[in-house]
Amino acid sequence: MSQRINFDRLTAQQAYYQELHWAEAAATRNPARAAALRADGPPPPQPADGYTGQLAYLKHRAVCAAAENRTGGQTDERH
């Protein structure tokens, strides 16, 4: 049984991943938008995002923190 996605009830993080997927898809390839989305990272998770959403957010924040440590705090303003 397949679950249908209710697009009216997407969390901000789910919408982020949907837009990232569309930006990277072959038919709608938009590398500049995909790069900007990846640089910004996912928004903070909501309860509906579950542990996977929390992990994705924390993983991106850890990468940002490591970049700040390597550059002495000089990073892109998105981080």
Short mmCIF file of N, CA and C in Angstrom, two decimals, residues 4-5 15 23 32 45 71:
data_model
loop_
_atom_site.label_atom_id
_atom_site.label_comp_id
_atom_site.label_asym_id
_atom_site.label_seq_id
_atom_site.Cartn_x
_atom_site.Cartn_y
_atom_site.Cartn_z
N ARG A 4 0.26 8.38 0.12
CA ARG A 4 0.25 9.60 -0.69
C ARG A 4 0.71 10.76 0.17
N ILE A 5 1.47 11.65 -0.42
CA ILE A 5 1.96 12.83 0.29
C ILE A 5 0.89 13.91 0.25
N ALA A 15 9.41 20.52 2.80
CA ALA A 15 9.33 21.39 1.62
C ALA A 15 10.73 21.70 1.10
N ALA A 23 15.24 20.83 -7.78
CA ALA A 23 16.37 21.60 -8.32
C ALA A 23 17.45 20.68 -8.88
N ALA A 32 22.38 26.18 -9.66
CA ALA A 32 22.59 27.34 -8.78
C ALA A 32 21.63 27.28 -7.59
N PRO A 45 13.99 21.19 12.47
CA PRO A 45 12.92 20.20 12.35
C PRO A 45 11.70 20.54 13.20
N THR A 71 38.15 28.02 9.57
CA THR A 71 38.40 29.35 9.02
C THR A 71 38.44 30.43 10.09
#
